[in-house]
Amino acid sequence: MADIGLTGLGTMGAALALNIAEKGFSVAVHNRSRERTDALVEGAGDLAANLTPLDDLAEFATALTAPRLIVMMVPAGAAVDAVIEALLPRLDEGDTLIDAGNADFNDTRRREAALAQKGFGFVGMGVSGGEDGARHGPSIMVGGPEASYERLGPIVEAIAARYQGAPCAAWLGPDGAGHFVKTVHNGIEYADMQMIAEVWGLLRAAGRAPKAAAELFAEWDEGPLRSYLIEITAKVLAAADTETGEPLIDVILDVAGQKGTGRWTVIEALKLGQSASAIEAAVGARSWSSEVAARRLGEDRLGAGEASPRAILDGDLEKALLAARIIGYSQGLTLLARASAEFDWSLDLARIAEIWRAGCIIRSALLDDIAHAARDGLAQNHLILAPYFADRLAETVPALRRVVASAICSGDPVPALAAALSFYDTMRRARGTADLIQGQRDYFGRHGFQRRDRDGEGFHGPWAD
Ligand code: 6PG
């Protein structure tokens, strides 16, 4: 009898199955089409001994130890519902289905509630780290009934990445908590990738060749920016196209795809009355990237106006990126805190930062410091207000300000860096400009306002008309 089942043997599913098998668990593997199952087992070498290939769902279900644990690694949306439907008649009360794909947490909440009524467990499990992570150690964010973690926990903790020996996997909260945390992880990933790309754009505009930029990123990867995304940026920029010998970056079309997790982050932020503006800017920038024809027309028609010559800001770029990265993480964590309050999840932000320290795409040198700051409690749920990070920002924001100002004056787009800076500048003022918004709202709609000099609400201005 197999310890666990896994259905959906695409890139991530196959890698996860091999990882589980390697850690000594027996896995029943299933895929809609038999070829992938065969390919997995044929390529598994010694690990094949721990894999039981089955192409019939009924046999797949009977091959599993009770109560069953079944991991589904299929595309988000209708495919997940279809697999659940197909599996349900073969399950017994107490069995648990685990959706290990990137799912909209609203779907996860719905599925968890529906399956709970029927006596089944449903776990939404975010797995980060790409194919290599899934195979050799991802970061794993688990949500769903806590009881499900009793049997699932030892398996996910065995296959997860390790940070100083501690597994980067944890049960984070009920129903959709795991998938929500994974979604926000991806939102932060979008912001970080976009900010890095903007810095590359500034270097390129200033005439820096990809190879030289690659060296700069590799150097930064030795300092406070050390992270997986900086490391792979250096590698991407250093790569040559095998067909033309040109720098690969000059061959790749500047159109970025997106499967939805960044967009989900922004949608949920807005629904919670938040604005994760650096993440929003990154999602927007990916959308604009697809408007190639409009951008080509724009290059002919839209002038920069009185653009200043580009300043060379090499010394500032590293610090600017660090400041913006801190702000991106901060917006993500605030969103987690707000969602936790809204859905009653009691998310432990420090634990989340801890399991992001290795295995996942946003792993970086900063995360250990973030975990410490979160452990001390974040004032008003803002990482930027933690004394340690306020100090880091005081050291780095001047560089971000110079970089953004220079980019704006020279006409180079930096939507995520600028959004991060504007958020920071908004948050460091006790008095903002919403007084005027309230005056306007009261003027045209008698919406009323609060006063600075006394309590209460519903005050009105002396509008004659
Ligand atoms: C990870 C990645 C992974 C994946 C997403 C994002 O944490 O391992 O975030 O989930 O790359 O599919 O893809 P998009 O960029 O297409 O949204």
mmCIF file of C-alpha atoms in Angstrom, residues 142-394:
data_model
loop_
_atom_site.group_PDB
_atom_site.id
_atom_site.type_symbol
_atom_site.label_atom_id
_atom_site.label_comp_id
_atom_site.label_asym_id
_atom_site.label_seq_id
_atom_site.Cartn_x
_atom_site.Cartn_y
_atom_site.Cartn_z
ATOM 1 C CA VAL A 142 -0.108 24.381 3.902
ATOM 2 C CA GLY A 143 -3.676 25.464 4.643
ATOM 3 C CA GLY A 144 -6.756 23.463 5.556
ATOM 4 C CA PRO A 145 -7.943 21.395 8.512
ATOM 5 C CA GLU A 146 -5.135 21.276 11.075
ATOM 6 C CA ALA A 147 -5.850 17.587 11.663
ATOM 7 C CA SER A 148 -4.845 16.827 8.061
ATOM 8 C CA TYR A 149 -1.335 17.980 8.886
ATOM 9 C CA GLU A 150 -0.805 15.121 11.334
ATOM 10 C CA ARG A 151 -0.221 12.657 8.506
ATOM 11 C CA LEU A 152 0.719 15.094 5.782
ATOM 12 C CA GLY A 153 3.201 17.085 7.899
ATOM 13 C CA PRO A 154 5.936 14.444 8.153
ATOM 14 C CA ILE A 155 5.865 13.941 4.379
ATOM 15 C CA VAL A 156 5.936 17.631 3.417
ATOM 16 C CA GLU A 157 8.573 18.399 6.030
ATOM 17 C CA ALA A 158 10.729 15.566 4.681
ATOM 18 C CA ILE A 159 10.554 16.840 1.087
ATOM 19 C CA ALA A 160 10.823 20.577 1.839
ATOM 20 C CA ALA A 161 13.899 22.765 1.549
ATOM 21 C CA ARG A 162 15.871 23.262 4.745
ATOM 22 C CA TYR A 163 17.141 26.468 6.274
ATOM 23 C CA GLN A 164 19.863 25.730 8.803
ATOM 24 C CA GLY A 165 18.353 22.283 9.202
ATOM 25 C CA ALA A 166 14.756 23.439 9.752
ATOM 26 C CA PRO A 167 12.201 22.403 7.119
ATOM 27 C CA CYS A 168 10.667 25.221 5.075
ATOM 28 C CA ALA A 169 7.150 23.818 5.366
ATOM 29 C CA ALA A 170 4.366 24.545 7.808
ATOM 30 C CA TRP A 171 0.656 24.408 8.408
ATOM 31 C CA LEU A 172 -0.289 28.077 8.336
ATOM 32 C CA GLY A 173 -4.028 28.191 8.918
ATOM 33 C CA PRO A 174 -7.431 26.790 7.975
ATOM 34 C CA ASP A 175 -9.242 26.624 4.594
ATOM 35 C CA GLY A 176 -7.580 28.890 2.003
ATOM 36 C CA ALA A 177 -4.721 30.194 4.189
ATOM 37 C CA GLY A 178 -1.981 28.171 2.466
ATOM 38 C CA HIS A 179 -3.034 29.150 -1.035
ATOM 39 C CA PHE A 180 -3.475 32.779 0.007
ATOM 40 C CA VAL A 181 0.050 32.882 1.434
ATOM 41 C CA LYS A 182 1.370 31.298 -1.780
ATOM 42 C CA THR A 183 -0.529 33.873 -3.842
ATOM 43 C CA VAL A 184 1.015 36.736 -1.883
ATOM 44 C CA HIS A 185 4.411 35.053 -2.182
ATOM 45 C CA ASN A 186 3.925 35.232 -5.931
ATOM 46 C CA GLY A 187 2.773 38.856 -5.727
ATOM 47 C CA ILE A 188 6.020 39.711 -3.948
ATOM 48 C CA GLU A 189 7.838 37.658 -6.598
ATOM 49 C CA TYR A 190 6.208 39.755 -9.350
ATOM 50 C CA ALA A 191 7.242 43.022 -7.647
ATOM 51 C CA ASP A 192 10.797 41.860 -7.048
ATOM 52 C CA MET A 193 11.198 40.614 -10.625
ATOM 53 C CA GLN A 194 9.811 43.856 -12.025
ATOM 54 C CA MET A 195 12.068 46.039 -9.864
ATOM 55 C CA ILE A 196 15.098 44.024 -10.962
ATOM 56 C CA ALA A 197 13.990 44.337 -14.582
ATOM 57 C CA GLU A 198 13.600 48.106 -14.169
ATOM 58 C CA VAL A 199 17.150 48.363 -12.837
ATOM 59 C CA TRP A 200 18.368 46.300 -15.798
ATOM 60 C CA GLY A 201 16.429 48.700 -18.040
ATOM 61 C CA LEU A 202 18.267 51.677 -16.517
ATOM 62 C CA LEU A 203 21.621 49.960 -16.966
ATOM 63 C CA ARG A 204 20.808 49.098 -20.573
ATOM 64 C CA ALA A 205 19.598 52.633 -21.302
ATOM 65 C CA ALA A 206 22.890 53.936 -19.934
ATOM 66 C CA GLY A 207 24.735 51.719 -22.415
ATOM 67 C CA ARG A 208 25.676 48.818 -20.156
ATOM 68 C CA ALA A 209 26.172 45.542 -22.062
ATOM 69 C CA PRO A 210 24.356 42.457 -20.717
ATOM 70 C CA LYS A 211 27.604 40.787 -19.712
ATOM 71 C CA ALA A 212 28.731 43.803 -17.680
ATOM 72 C CA ALA A 213 25.284 44.056 -16.081
ATOM 73 C CA ALA A 214 25.461 40.339 -15.299
ATOM 74 C CA GLU A 215 28.728 40.936 -13.439
ATOM 75 C CA LEU A 216 27.124 43.736 -11.449
ATOM 76 C CA PHE A 217 24.170 41.541 -10.440
ATOM 77 C CA ALA A 218 26.544 38.697 -9.547
ATOM 78 C CA GLU A 219 28.441 41.144 -7.313
ATOM 79 C CA TRP A 220 25.198 42.286 -5.676
ATOM 80 C CA ASP A 221 24.376 38.669 -5.024
ATOM 81 C CA GLU A 222 27.270 38.657 -2.546
ATOM 82 C CA GLY A 223 25.787 41.542 -0.535
ATOM 83 C CA PRO A 224 22.510 42.519 1.126
ATOM 84 C CA LEU A 225 20.566 41.809 -2.079
ATOM 85 C CA ARG A 226 21.649 38.164 -2.018
ATOM 86 C CA SER A 227 18.727 36.158 -3.301
ATOM 87 C CA TYR A 228 17.647 33.569 -5.805
ATOM 88 C CA LEU A 229 16.147 36.180 -8.144
ATOM 89 C CA ILE A 230 19.343 38.288 -8.241
ATOM 90 C CA GLU A 231 21.395 35.115 -8.765
ATOM 91 C CA ILE A 232 19.327 33.974 -11.755
ATOM 92 C CA THR A 233 19.219 37.519 -13.158
ATOM 93 C CA ALA A 234 23.017 37.443 -13.393
ATOM 94 C CA LYS A 235 22.810 34.075 -15.137
ATOM 95 C CA VAL A 236 20.111 35.144 -17.598
ATOM 96 C CA LEU A 237 22.032 38.316 -18.494
ATOM 97 C CA ALA A 238 25.268 36.363 -18.967
ATOM 98 C CA ALA A 239 23.718 33.737 -21.237
ATOM 99 C CA ALA A 240 24.339 33.672 -24.995
ATOM 100 C CA ASP A 241 21.841 32.499 -27.583
ATOM 101 C CA THR A 242 23.017 29.134 -28.907
ATOM 102 C CA GLU A 243 21.755 29.913 -32.424
ATOM 103 C CA THR A 244 23.077 33.408 -33.006
ATOM 104 C CA GLY A 245 25.742 33.806 -30.347
ATOM 105 C CA GLU A 246 24.062 37.101 -29.353
ATOM 106 C CA PRO A 247 23.370 37.860 -25.690
ATOM 107 C CA LEU A 248 20.236 35.818 -24.996
ATOM 108 C CA ILE A 249 18.504 38.806 -23.415
ATOM 109 C CA ASP A 250 18.659 40.616 -26.764
ATOM 110 C CA VAL A 251 16.937 37.688 -28.476
ATOM 111 C CA ILE A 252 14.049 37.281 -25.994
ATOM 112 C CA LEU A 253 10.893 39.233 -26.875
ATOM 113 C CA ASP A 254 9.973 41.760 -24.165
ATOM 114 C CA VAL A 255 6.535 40.304 -23.494
ATOM 115 C CA ALA A 256 6.006 38.652 -20.090
ATOM 116 C CA GLY A 257 3.354 36.027 -19.482
ATOM 117 C CA GLN A 258 1.352 35.653 -16.292
ATOM 118 C CA LYS A 259 -0.758 32.798 -15.068
ATOM 119 C CA GLY A 260 -2.767 34.822 -12.576
ATOM 120 C CA THR A 261 -1.252 34.745 -9.106
ATOM 121 C CA GLY A 262 0.027 38.344 -9.299
ATOM 122 C CA ARG A 263 -3.378 39.502 -10.472
ATOM 123 C CA TRP A 264 -5.087 37.541 -7.671
ATOM 124 C CA THR A 265 -2.846 39.281 -5.130
ATOM 125 C CA VAL A 266 -3.866 42.697 -6.399
ATOM 126 C CA ILE A 267 -7.563 41.793 -6.602
ATOM 127 C CA GLU A 268 -7.572 40.472 -3.044
ATOM 128 C CA ALA A 269 -5.629 43.504 -1.811
ATOM 129 C CA LEU A 270 -8.245 45.817 -3.288
ATOM 130 C CA LYS A 271 -11.082 43.706 -1.878
ATOM 131 C CA LEU A 272 -9.510 44.054 1.568
ATOM 132 C CA GLY A 273 -9.319 47.844 1.169
ATOM 133 C CA GLN A 274 -5.567 47.655 0.609
ATOM 134 C CA SER A 275 -3.235 48.647 -2.155
ATOM 135 C CA ALA A 276 -0.106 46.590 -2.642
ATOM 136 C CA SER A 277 1.048 49.261 -5.077
ATOM 137 C CA ALA A 278 4.472 47.828 -5.949
ATOM 138 C CA ILE A 279 2.813 44.504 -6.781
ATOM 139 C CA GLU A 280 0.084 46.294 -8.733
ATOM 140 C CA ALA A 281 2.729 48.133 -10.734
ATOM 141 C CA ALA A 282 4.453 44.853 -11.525
ATOM 142 C CA VAL A 283 1.247 43.166 -12.659
ATOM 143 C CA GLY A 284 0.399 46.234 -14.748
ATOM 144 C CA ALA A 285 3.854 46.298 -16.303
ATOM 145 C CA ARG A 286 3.441 42.679 -17.438
ATOM 146 C CA SER A 287 0.119 43.601 -19.011
ATOM 147 C CA TRP A 288 1.634 46.609 -20.799
ATOM 148 C CA SER A 289 4.460 44.385 -21.998
ATOM 149 C CA SER A 290 1.989 42.481 -24.134
ATOM 150 C CA GLU A 291 0.936 45.656 -25.971
ATOM 151 C CA VAL A 292 3.808 45.402 -28.396
ATOM 152 C CA ALA A 293 2.061 47.074 -31.331
ATOM 153 C CA ALA A 294 0.936 50.030 -29.219
ATOM 154 C CA ARG A 295 4.421 50.437 -27.748
ATOM 155 C CA ARG A 296 5.955 50.410 -31.224
ATOM 156 C CA LEU A 297 3.561 53.131 -32.296
ATOM 157 C CA GLY A 298 4.273 54.975 -29.055
ATOM 158 C CA GLU A 299 7.992 54.948 -29.770
ATOM 159 C CA ASP A 300 7.276 56.947 -32.936
ATOM 160 C CA ARG A 301 4.570 59.219 -31.598
ATOM 161 C CA LEU A 302 5.202 59.898 -27.929
ATOM 162 C CA GLY A 303 8.095 62.165 -27.088
ATOM 163 C CA ALA A 304 9.771 62.336 -23.679
ATOM 164 C CA GLY A 305 9.425 66.121 -23.546
ATOM 165 C CA GLU A 306 12.340 67.881 -21.930
ATOM 166 C CA ALA A 307 14.193 64.747 -20.921
ATOM 167 C CA SER A 308 17.446 65.274 -19.030
ATOM 168 C CA PRO A 309 20.550 63.342 -19.921
ATOM 169 C CA ARG A 310 20.900 60.079 -18.015
ATOM 170 C CA ALA A 311 22.891 60.223 -14.845
ATOM 171 C CA ILE A 312 25.099 57.233 -14.144
ATOM 172 C CA LEU A 313 23.865 55.989 -10.794
ATOM 173 C CA ASP A 314 25.788 52.773 -10.421
ATOM 174 C CA GLY A 315 26.557 53.340 -6.779
ATOM 175 C CA ASP A 316 22.869 53.960 -6.045
ATOM 176 C CA LEU A 317 21.249 51.097 -7.907
ATOM 177 C CA GLU A 318 22.054 48.390 -5.374
ATOM 178 C CA LYS A 319 20.711 50.407 -2.464
ATOM 179 C CA ALA A 320 17.681 51.548 -4.467
ATOM 180 C CA LEU A 321 16.791 47.956 -5.240
ATOM 181 C CA LEU A 322 17.211 46.976 -1.606
ATOM 182 C CA ALA A 323 14.896 49.767 -0.430
ATOM 183 C CA ALA A 324 12.283 48.856 -3.027
ATOM 184 C CA ARG A 325 12.542 45.160 -2.171
ATOM 185 C CA ILE A 326 11.940 45.871 1.527
ATOM 186 C CA ILE A 327 8.881 47.917 0.583
ATOM 187 C CA GLY A 328 7.583 45.129 -1.707
ATOM 188 C CA TYR A 329 7.891 42.540 1.075
ATOM 189 C CA SER A 330 6.309 44.990 3.480
ATOM 190 C CA GLN A 331 3.237 45.455 1.296
ATOM 191 C CA GLY A 332 2.896 41.685 0.929
ATOM 192 C CA LEU A 333 3.105 41.093 4.682
ATOM 193 C CA THR A 334 0.559 43.810 5.429
ATOM 194 C CA LEU A 335 -1.804 42.128 3.012
ATOM 195 C CA LEU A 336 -1.297 38.800 4.803
ATOM 196 C CA ALA A 337 -2.048 40.435 8.142
ATOM 197 C CA ARG A 338 -5.229 42.042 6.814
ATOM 198 C CA ALA A 339 -6.429 38.798 5.231
ATOM 199 C CA SER A 340 -5.643 36.934 8.443
ATOM 200 C CA ALA A 341 -7.882 39.298 10.398
ATOM 201 C CA GLU A 342 -10.623 39.161 7.774
ATOM 202 C CA PHE A 343 -10.721 35.364 7.503
ATOM 203 C CA ASP A 344 -9.795 34.611 11.094
ATOM 204 C CA TRP A 345 -6.683 32.646 10.161
ATOM 205 C CA SER A 346 -4.279 33.780 12.921
ATOM 206 C CA LEU A 347 -1.420 33.744 10.420
ATOM 207 C CA ASP A 348 2.011 33.767 12.000
ATOM 208 C CA LEU A 349 3.927 36.211 9.789
ATOM 209 C CA ALA A 350 7.258 35.252 11.344
ATOM 210 C CA ARG A 351 6.660 31.579 10.568
ATOM 211 C CA ILE A 352 5.757 32.484 6.992
ATOM 212 C CA ALA A 353 8.976 34.489 6.593
ATOM 213 C CA GLU A 354 10.869 31.552 8.083
ATOM 214 C CA ILE A 355 9.559 29.036 5.575
ATOM 215 C CA TRP A 356 10.363 31.487 2.750
ATOM 216 C CA ARG A 357 14.058 31.540 3.754
ATOM 217 C CA ALA A 358 14.890 28.593 1.496
ATOM 218 C CA GLY A 359 13.344 26.716 -1.391
ATOM 219 C CA CYS A 360 10.985 29.363 -2.711
ATOM 220 C CA ILE A 361 11.461 31.826 -5.553
ATOM 221 C CA ILE A 362 11.619 34.906 -3.280
ATOM 222 C CA ARG A 363 14.186 33.436 -0.892
ATOM 223 C CA SER A 364 16.664 36.124 0.010
ATOM 224 C CA ALA A 365 19.090 37.245 2.672
ATOM 225 C CA LEU A 366 16.425 39.635 3.954
ATOM 226 C CA LEU A 367 13.974 36.959 5.038
ATOM 227 C CA ASP A 368 15.758 35.983 8.226
ATOM 228 C CA ASP A 369 15.726 39.632 9.323
ATOM 229 C CA ILE A 370 12.063 39.850 8.323
ATOM 230 C CA ALA A 371 11.278 36.779 10.423
ATOM 231 C CA HIS A 372 12.986 38.374 13.433
ATOM 232 C CA ALA A 373 11.149 41.662 12.957
ATOM 233 C CA ALA A 374 7.821 39.860 12.600
ATOM 234 C CA ARG A 375 8.546 37.761 15.707
ATOM 235 C CA ASP A 376 8.860 41.021 17.667
ATOM 236 C CA GLY A 377 5.441 42.103 16.311
ATOM 237 C CA LEU A 378 4.945 44.529 13.455
ATOM 238 C CA ALA A 379 3.618 47.926 14.495
ATOM 239 C CA GLN A 380 0.377 48.506 12.583
ATOM 240 C CA ASN A 381 1.260 45.383 10.535
ATOM 241 C CA HIS A 382 3.856 47.299 8.518
ATOM 242 C CA LEU A 383 7.337 45.847 8.143
ATOM 243 C CA ILE A 384 8.658 49.289 7.167
ATOM 244 C CA LEU A 385 7.757 50.511 10.673
ATOM 245 C CA ALA A 386 9.863 47.843 12.388
ATOM 246 C CA PRO A 387 12.874 49.708 13.851
ATOM 247 C CA TYR A 388 15.406 47.488 12.073
ATOM 248 C CA PHE A 389 13.776 48.036 8.685
ATOM 249 C CA ALA A 390 13.098 51.735 9.273
ATOM 250 C CA ASP A 391 16.878 52.044 9.774
ATOM 251 C CA ARG A 392 17.657 50.034 6.644
ATOM 252 C CA LEU A 393 15.277 52.235 4.693
ATOM 253 C CA ALA A 394 16.852 55.400 6.087
#
